[in-house]
mmCIF file of C-alpha atoms in Angstrom:
data_model
loop_
_atom_site.group_PDB
_atom_site.id
_atom_site.type_symbol
_atom_site.label_atom_id
_atom_site.label_comp_id
_atom_site.label_asym_id
_atom_site.label_seq_id
_atom_site.Cartn_x
_atom_site.Cartn_y
_atom_site.Cartn_z
ATOM 1 C CA MET A 1 146.972 -114.764 126.241
ATOM 2 C CA THR A 2 146.781 -114.847 129.931
ATOM 3 C CA LEU A 3 143.353 -113.963 131.395
ATOM 4 C CA ALA A 4 142.880 -114.054 135.158
ATOM 5 C CA ASN A 5 140.176 -116.102 136.708
ATOM 6 C CA SER A 6 139.466 -118.035 133.505
ATOM 7 C CA SER A 7 137.568 -120.747 135.251
ATOM 8 C CA ARG A 8 135.334 -118.563 137.407
ATOM 9 C CA ALA A 9 131.761 -118.438 136.178
ATOM 10 C CA ILE A 10 129.953 -114.985 136.294
ATOM 11 C CA PRO A 11 127.794 -115.297 139.524
ATOM 12 C CA ALA A 12 124.953 -113.046 138.400
ATOM 13 C CA MET A 13 122.035 -114.267 136.466
ATOM 14 C CA ASP A 14 123.040 -114.567 132.757
ATOM 15 C CA PRO A 15 121.176 -112.012 130.697
ATOM 16 C CA SER A 16 121.208 -113.994 127.735
ATOM 17 C CA PRO A 17 120.532 -117.809 128.578
ATOM 18 C CA ALA A 18 119.299 -120.397 126.141
ATOM 19 C CA VAL A 19 115.648 -120.375 125.725
ATOM 20 C CA ILE A 20 113.002 -122.677 124.307
ATOM 21 C CA GLY A 21 110.751 -120.759 121.984
ATOM 22 C CA ARG A 22 109.850 -119.903 118.451
ATOM 23 C CA ILE A 23 112.154 -118.093 116.155
ATOM 24 C CA ASP A 24 110.277 -115.267 114.382
ATOM 25 C CA ASP A 25 113.455 -113.887 112.605
ATOM 26 C CA PRO A 26 115.620 -116.529 111.127
ATOM 27 C CA VAL A 27 118.613 -114.109 110.831
ATOM 28 C CA ILE A 28 119.725 -111.067 113.042
ATOM 29 C CA ILE A 29 121.419 -108.319 111.111
ATOM 30 C CA HIS A 30 122.996 -105.351 112.998
ATOM 31 C CA ARG A 31 124.131 -102.569 110.656
ATOM 32 C CA PRO A 32 126.002 -99.602 111.668
ATOM 33 C CA GLU A 33 124.686 -96.022 111.103
ATOM 34 C CA SER A 34 127.223 -95.696 108.250
ATOM 35 C CA ARG A 35 129.140 -98.362 106.459
ATOM 36 C CA ARG A 36 132.799 -97.440 106.899
ATOM 37 C CA THR A 37 134.654 -100.767 106.072
ATOM 38 C CA PRO A 38 134.235 -103.700 103.716
ATOM 39 C CA LEU A 39 134.231 -106.035 106.777
ATOM 40 C CA LEU A 40 131.345 -108.159 107.693
ATOM 41 C CA VAL A 41 131.198 -110.248 110.803
ATOM 42 C CA ALA A 42 129.116 -113.497 110.906
ATOM 43 C CA SER A 43 128.322 -115.817 113.839
ATOM 44 C CA PRO A 44 126.566 -118.955 112.563
ATOM 45 C CA HIS A 45 126.822 -121.222 115.723
ATOM 46 C CA SER A 46 126.053 -118.922 118.612
ATOM 47 C CA GLY A 47 122.153 -119.283 118.321
ATOM 48 C CA ARG A 48 120.699 -120.342 121.708
ATOM 49 C CA THR A 49 116.921 -120.301 120.995
ATOM 50 C CA TYR A 50 115.707 -123.828 120.709
ATOM 51 C CA PRO A 51 112.543 -124.400 118.758
ATOM 52 C CA PRO A 52 109.933 -126.666 120.519
ATOM 53 C CA ASP A 53 110.410 -129.107 117.574
ATOM 54 C CA ILE A 54 114.003 -130.186 118.577
ATOM 55 C CA ILE A 55 113.112 -130.301 122.246
ATOM 56 C CA GLY A 56 110.236 -132.710 121.584
ATOM 57 C CA GLN A 57 112.163 -134.829 119.008
ATOM 58 C CA SER A 58 115.128 -135.325 121.439
ATOM 59 C CA SER A 59 115.634 -137.117 124.815
ATOM 60 C CA LEU A 60 118.780 -135.062 125.393
ATOM 61 C CA PRO A 61 118.595 -132.168 128.013
ATOM 62 C CA LEU A 62 119.138 -128.734 126.918
ATOM 63 C CA SER A 63 122.375 -128.594 128.905
ATOM 64 C CA VAL A 64 123.919 -131.251 126.619
ATOM 65 C CA LEU A 65 122.539 -129.796 123.341
ATOM 66 C CA ARG A 66 124.065 -126.535 124.184
ATOM 67 C CA ARG A 67 127.668 -127.960 124.130
ATOM 68 C CA SER A 68 127.430 -127.898 120.472
ATOM 69 C CA GLU A 69 127.174 -124.117 120.455
ATOM 70 C CA ASP A 70 129.913 -121.595 119.781
ATOM 71 C CA ALA A 71 128.466 -120.074 122.917
ATOM 72 C CA TYR A 72 128.135 -116.275 123.146
ATOM 73 C CA VAL A 73 130.351 -115.406 120.298
ATOM 74 C CA ASP A 74 127.571 -113.175 118.981
ATOM 75 C CA LEU A 75 128.236 -111.153 122.281
ATOM 76 C CA LEU A 76 132.053 -111.168 121.935
ATOM 77 C CA VAL A 77 131.517 -109.335 118.453
ATOM 78 C CA GLY A 78 128.582 -107.265 119.916
ATOM 79 C CA GLN A 79 130.359 -104.032 119.627
ATOM 80 C CA ALA A 80 131.163 -104.299 115.814
ATOM 81 C CA PRO A 81 128.284 -102.168 114.581
ATOM 82 C CA ASP A 82 129.528 -99.413 116.789
ATOM 83 C CA ILE A 83 132.730 -99.412 114.818
ATOM 84 C CA GLY A 84 131.166 -99.524 111.511
ATOM 85 C CA ILE A 85 130.964 -103.365 110.911
ATOM 86 C CA THR A 86 127.884 -105.194 110.021
ATOM 87 C CA THR A 87 127.067 -108.282 111.937
ATOM 88 C CA ILE A 88 125.021 -111.296 110.885
ATOM 89 C CA ILE A 89 123.805 -113.713 113.540
ATOM 90 C CA ALA A 90 122.034 -116.990 113.376
ATOM 91 C CA PRO A 91 119.626 -117.236 116.333
ATOM 92 C CA PHE A 92 118.878 -120.890 115.781
ATOM 93 C CA PRO A 93 121.030 -123.537 117.416
ATOM 94 C CA ARG A 94 123.606 -125.518 115.581
ATOM 95 C CA VAL A 95 122.048 -128.861 116.541
ATOM 96 C CA PHE A 96 118.868 -127.674 114.927
ATOM 97 C CA ILE A 97 120.413 -126.789 111.501
ATOM 98 C CA ASP A 98 124.152 -125.988 110.631
ATOM 99 C CA PRO A 99 124.558 -123.076 108.314
ATOM 100 C CA ASN A 100 128.290 -123.922 107.976
ATOM 101 C CA ARG A 101 127.295 -127.021 105.798
ATOM 102 C CA SER A 102 126.199 -127.353 102.244
ATOM 103 C CA THR A 103 122.551 -128.221 101.619
ATOM 104 C CA GLN A 104 123.718 -131.206 99.987
ATOM 105 C CA GLU A 105 124.975 -132.605 103.106
ATOM 106 C CA LEU A 106 122.034 -134.472 104.015
ATOM 107 C CA ASP A 107 122.374 -137.650 106.206
ATOM 108 C CA GLY A 108 120.711 -140.941 105.082
ATOM 109 C CA VAL A 109 120.915 -142.343 108.380
ATOM 110 C CA LEU A 110 118.792 -139.420 110.027
ATOM 111 C CA PHE A 111 116.405 -139.151 107.118
ATOM 112 C CA ALA A 112 114.941 -142.744 106.524
ATOM 113 C CA ASP A 113 112.943 -141.474 103.406
ATOM 114 C CA LEU A 114 115.890 -139.743 101.751
ATOM 115 C CA GLU A 115 116.537 -140.904 98.266
ATOM 116 C CA GLU A 116 120.051 -142.588 98.140
ATOM 117 C CA ALA A 117 120.878 -140.313 95.323
ATOM 118 C CA ASP A 118 120.334 -137.194 97.387
ATOM 119 C CA SER A 119 122.307 -138.467 100.607
ATOM 120 C CA GLY A 120 125.524 -136.602 101.043
ATOM 121 C CA GLN A 121 128.786 -138.674 101.227
ATOM 122 C CA THR A 122 131.075 -136.208 102.791
ATOM 123 C CA PRO A 123 133.148 -136.915 105.851
ATOM 124 C CA HIS A 124 130.971 -134.449 107.747
ATOM 125 C CA VAL A 125 127.725 -136.447 106.970
ATOM 126 C CA GLN A 126 129.360 -139.764 107.805
ATOM 127 C CA ALA A 127 130.463 -138.344 111.112
ATOM 128 C CA GLY A 128 126.784 -137.382 111.843
ATOM 129 C CA LEU A 129 127.474 -133.765 111.340
ATOM 130 C CA GLY A 130 125.626 -132.862 108.192
ATOM 131 C CA VAL A 131 123.444 -129.779 107.397
ATOM 132 C CA ILE A 132 120.871 -131.244 110.016
ATOM 133 C CA PRO A 133 123.193 -132.910 112.645
ATOM 134 C CA ARG A 134 122.397 -136.424 113.715
ATOM 135 C CA ILE A 135 124.753 -136.220 116.822
ATOM 136 C CA CYS A 136 125.699 -133.532 119.426
ATOM 137 C CA ALA A 137 129.163 -132.400 120.429
ATOM 138 C CA ASP A 138 129.794 -135.467 122.760
ATOM 139 C CA GLY A 139 128.790 -137.932 120.174
ATOM 140 C CA ARG A 140 125.315 -138.836 121.505
ATOM 141 C CA PRO A 141 122.478 -139.075 119.007
ATOM 142 C CA ILE A 142 120.138 -135.998 118.977
ATOM 143 C CA TYR A 143 117.064 -137.691 117.941
ATOM 144 C CA ASP A 144 115.059 -140.593 119.213
ATOM 145 C CA GLN A 145 114.008 -141.659 115.909
ATOM 146 C CA ALA A 146 114.508 -140.840 112.181
ATOM 147 C CA LEU A 147 113.229 -137.468 110.733
ATOM 148 C CA GLU A 148 111.207 -137.035 107.567
ATOM 149 C CA ILE A 149 113.144 -135.435 104.739
ATOM 150 C CA ALA A 150 110.349 -132.801 104.461
ATOM 151 C CA GLU A 151 111.356 -131.631 107.979
ATOM 152 C CA GLY A 152 114.829 -131.099 106.846
ATOM 153 C CA ARG A 153 113.991 -129.230 103.714
ATOM 154 C CA ARG A 154 111.645 -127.075 105.853
ATOM 155 C CA ARG A 155 114.473 -126.049 108.123
ATOM 156 C CA ILE A 156 116.749 -125.325 105.066
ATOM 157 C CA ALA A 157 114.030 -123.095 103.522
ATOM 158 C CA THR A 158 112.986 -121.337 106.823
ATOM 159 C CA TYR A 159 116.478 -120.823 108.523
ATOM 160 C CA TYR A 160 119.364 -121.627 106.478
ATOM 161 C CA ARG A 161 118.475 -119.760 103.287
ATOM 162 C CA PRO A 162 117.678 -116.480 104.909
ATOM 163 C CA TYR A 163 120.874 -116.443 106.849
ATOM 164 C CA HIS A 164 122.927 -117.046 103.671
ATOM 165 C CA GLY A 165 120.809 -114.652 101.692
ATOM 166 C CA ALA A 166 121.702 -111.873 104.221
ATOM 167 C CA ILE A 167 125.568 -112.842 103.981
ATOM 168 C CA ASP A 168 125.264 -112.583 100.193
ATOM 169 C CA VAL A 169 123.482 -109.293 100.114
ATOM 170 C CA GLU A 170 125.806 -107.683 102.541
ATOM 171 C CA LEU A 171 128.947 -108.951 100.902
ATOM 172 C CA ARG A 172 127.462 -107.699 97.543
ATOM 173 C CA ALA A 173 126.917 -104.164 99.196
ATOM 174 C CA ALA A 174 130.433 -104.124 100.521
ATOM 175 C CA CYS A 175 131.858 -104.908 96.963
ATOM 176 C CA ASP A 176 129.557 -102.043 95.566
ATOM 177 C CA VAL A 177 130.850 -99.551 97.949
ATOM 178 C CA PHE A 178 134.409 -100.379 98.591
ATOM 179 C CA GLY A 179 135.259 -102.673 95.545
ATOM 180 C CA LEU A 180 135.810 -105.651 97.869
ATOM 181 C CA GLY A 181 134.107 -107.483 100.636
ATOM 182 C CA ILE A 182 135.787 -109.335 103.642
ATOM 183 C CA LEU A 183 133.937 -111.857 105.614
ATOM 184 C CA LEU A 184 134.990 -112.823 109.152
ATOM 185 C CA ASP A 185 133.282 -115.981 110.036
ATOM 186 C CA MET A 186 133.429 -116.216 113.887
ATOM 187 C CA HIS A 187 133.492 -119.473 115.658
ATOM 188 C CA SER A 188 134.808 -120.893 118.965
ATOM 189 C CA MET A 189 136.741 -124.001 119.520
ATOM 190 C CA PRO A 190 137.133 -126.382 122.567
ATOM 191 C CA SER A 191 140.148 -125.537 124.576
ATOM 192 C CA ALA A 192 141.372 -128.985 124.218
ATOM 193 C CA ALA A 193 141.461 -128.702 120.451
ATOM 194 C CA GLY A 194 143.275 -125.413 120.552
ATOM 195 C CA GLY A 195 146.567 -126.841 121.843
ATOM 196 C CA GLY A 196 147.191 -123.750 123.828
ATOM 197 C CA ILE A 197 146.501 -121.419 120.843
ATOM 198 C CA ASP A 198 144.119 -118.556 121.333
ATOM 199 C CA ALA A 199 142.813 -118.307 117.811
ATOM 200 C CA VAL A 200 143.006 -120.359 114.648
ATOM 201 C CA LEU A 201 142.661 -118.407 111.318
ATOM 202 C CA GLY A 202 141.449 -120.390 108.399
ATOM 203 C CA ASP A 203 141.665 -119.288 104.741
ATOM 204 C CA ARG A 204 141.337 -122.836 103.230
ATOM 205 C CA HIS A 205 145.072 -122.943 102.936
ATOM 206 C CA GLY A 206 145.355 -119.743 101.076
ATOM 207 C CA THR A 207 142.473 -120.185 98.682
ATOM 208 C CA SER A 208 139.649 -118.106 100.281
ATOM 209 C CA CYS A 209 141.401 -114.881 101.118
ATOM 210 C CA ASP A 210 144.181 -112.701 99.558
ATOM 211 C CA PRO A 211 147.407 -113.319 101.448
ATOM 212 C CA VAL A 212 147.902 -109.647 102.062
ATOM 213 C CA ILE A 213 144.617 -109.469 103.763
ATOM 214 C CA MET A 214 145.030 -112.607 105.674
ATOM 215 C CA SER A 215 148.404 -111.359 107.013
ATOM 216 C CA ARG A 216 146.902 -108.062 108.052
ATOM 217 C CA ILE A 217 144.155 -109.825 110.036
ATOM 218 C CA GLU A 218 146.566 -112.188 111.701
ATOM 219 C CA SER A 219 148.766 -109.090 112.703
ATOM 220 C CA ALA A 220 145.611 -107.547 114.327
ATOM 221 C CA PHE A 221 145.183 -110.590 116.529
ATOM 222 C CA ARG A 222 148.822 -110.875 117.389
ATOM 223 C CA GLU A 223 149.098 -107.203 118.339
ATOM 224 C CA ALA A 224 146.161 -107.680 120.625
ATOM 225 C CA GLY A 225 148.151 -110.120 122.571
ATOM 226 C CA LEU A 226 146.567 -113.380 121.229
ATOM 227 C CA SER A 227 148.651 -116.271 120.045
ATOM 228 C CA VAL A 228 147.646 -117.375 116.478
ATOM 229 C CA ARG A 229 147.992 -120.313 114.206
ATOM 230 C CA ARG A 230 146.782 -120.703 110.626
ATOM 231 C CA ASN A 231 144.622 -123.559 109.204
ATOM 232 C CA GLN A 232 145.458 -126.235 111.926
ATOM 233 C CA PRO A 233 143.280 -127.804 113.072
ATOM 234 C CA TYR A 234 140.646 -125.678 111.330
ATOM 235 C CA SER A 235 141.085 -124.374 107.863
ATOM 236 C CA GLY A 236 137.603 -123.222 107.132
ATOM 237 C CA GLY A 237 134.225 -124.649 106.548
ATOM 238 C CA TYR A 238 131.491 -124.307 103.904
ATOM 239 C CA THR A 239 130.974 -120.735 104.514
ATOM 240 C CA THR A 240 134.628 -119.883 104.055
ATOM 241 C CA SER A 241 134.819 -121.997 100.888
ATOM 242 C CA PHE A 242 131.615 -120.679 99.421
ATOM 243 C CA TYR A 243 132.118 -116.922 99.917
ATOM 244 C CA GLY A 244 135.940 -116.855 99.796
ATOM 245 C CA LYS A 245 136.511 -115.822 96.018
ATOM 246 C CA PRO A 246 139.459 -113.494 95.882
ATOM 247 C CA GLY A 247 139.380 -113.336 92.203
ATOM 248 C CA GLN A 248 135.977 -111.798 92.539
ATOM 249 C CA ASN A 249 137.143 -109.522 95.355
ATOM 250 C CA ARG A 250 135.398 -111.541 97.944
ATOM 251 C CA HIS A 251 137.428 -112.763 100.817
ATOM 252 C CA ALA A 252 136.486 -115.020 103.807
ATOM 253 C CA VAL A 253 138.453 -116.092 106.810
ATOM 254 C CA GLN A 254 137.146 -118.433 109.522
ATOM 255 C CA ILE A 255 138.242 -117.398 113.029
ATOM 256 C CA GLU A 256 138.182 -119.901 115.894
ATOM 257 C CA LEU A 257 138.535 -118.500 119.466
ATOM 258 C CA ASN A 258 139.610 -120.822 122.282
ATOM 259 C CA ARG A 259 136.669 -121.274 124.633
ATOM 260 C CA GLY A 260 138.973 -121.447 127.654
ATOM 261 C CA LEU A 261 139.586 -117.695 127.234
ATOM 262 C CA TYR A 262 136.000 -116.918 128.112
ATOM 263 C CA LEU A 263 133.731 -119.846 128.832
ATOM 264 C CA ASP A 264 133.086 -122.607 131.503
ATOM 265 C CA GLU A 265 132.894 -125.198 128.710
ATOM 266 C CA THR A 266 131.161 -127.766 131.012
ATOM 267 C CA ARG A 267 128.333 -125.539 132.102
ATOM 268 C CA VAL A 268 128.265 -123.433 128.995
ATOM 269 C CA THR A 269 128.546 -120.322 131.114
ATOM 270 C CA ARG A 270 130.500 -117.154 130.529
ATOM 271 C CA SER A 271 133.524 -117.121 132.916
ATOM 272 C CA GLY A 272 134.976 -114.238 134.794
ATOM 273 C CA THR A 273 137.211 -113.257 131.864
ATOM 274 C CA PHE A 274 134.455 -112.894 129.220
ATOM 275 C CA ALA A 275 134.544 -109.142 129.459
ATOM 276 C CA ALA A 276 138.339 -108.991 128.991
ATOM 277 C CA LEU A 277 138.134 -111.198 125.870
ATOM 278 C CA GLN A 278 135.209 -109.129 124.484
ATOM 279 C CA SER A 279 137.456 -105.882 124.833
ATOM 280 C CA VAL A 280 140.299 -107.570 123.021
ATOM 281 C CA ILE A 281 137.990 -108.769 120.225
ATOM 282 C CA THR A 282 136.484 -105.192 119.962
ATOM 283 C CA ALA A 283 140.112 -103.939 119.633
ATOM 284 C CA VAL A 284 140.983 -106.186 116.959
ATOM 285 C CA LEU A 285 137.819 -105.343 114.970
ATOM 286 C CA SER A 286 138.589 -101.724 115.648
ATOM 287 C CA ASP A 287 141.991 -102.086 114.214
ATOM 288 C CA LEU A 288 140.737 -103.863 111.092
ATOM 289 C CA ALA A 289 137.958 -101.500 110.496
ATOM 290 C CA ALA A 290 140.397 -98.605 110.255
ATOM 291 C CA VAL A 291 142.501 -100.208 107.667
ATOM 292 C CA GLU A 292 142.579 -98.588 104.181
ATOM 293 C CA TRP A 293 142.322 -101.994 102.462
ATOM 294 C CA ASP A 294 142.675 -100.360 98.822
ATOM 295 C CA ASP A 295 146.227 -99.057 100.033
ATOM 296 C CA ILE A 296 147.495 -102.349 101.417
ATOM 297 C CA LEU A 297 146.328 -104.390 98.306
ATOM 298 C CA ARG A 298 148.236 -102.050 95.917
#
């Protein structure tokens, strides 16, 4: 997709900058006036309210911590409730706790008092990117010293579980009303990782979503003018795997949008083409919200 002035930052003051402050609500849910579709949109990595805890525990500046965000994805999908789609947003930052990881992915290097039997041994943890990340996007350590495991479990209870509880409730509601639920887990990817592709759709290589649904979602993106690839280099994370159960009428797709389409990646600032991509994503969601899913699944 060609968007003019993609590197030009918006000159006006950003109305939604990152802030340092308490998070009173661990999950933000925007529901439409009437539920008209089994679709549910989630944004787990666009949170930009940084609790004082992490600022005090890290020597890294906020500008560096922010590079781990899927910045402003929540705003790209901001019109979803107006077209009948519920959105679930994590307001906390990914470097504080990552809801796209299992609670078992605890890092024994970060938590010095973690029992060895409780330490996750997944590639994510070994890379420093467990449920409580040890490093940020550029590979630098987030913390000046090890944390206590009690702090990690507090974050899981206070932030992670309410977020996932909301997804579970909304998917169950969709299944009750429509007979199925479809989770679109929205992310963004570094432009260097995209390889010139605008969007990567991940369905865990065909295991988290019915192929008919996946094909219809892909068509919506292509018809909106976006170039699309499936499962490479992102096939879907914990959320896609956990909620995507086609045999139970629960489908999940991870969607990665190329940051070069809307973001100044170095400054983590919306570029001059942000509004254009926002309109494209709204059109994609409008298209999908109008689908009679029962008909295409027959």
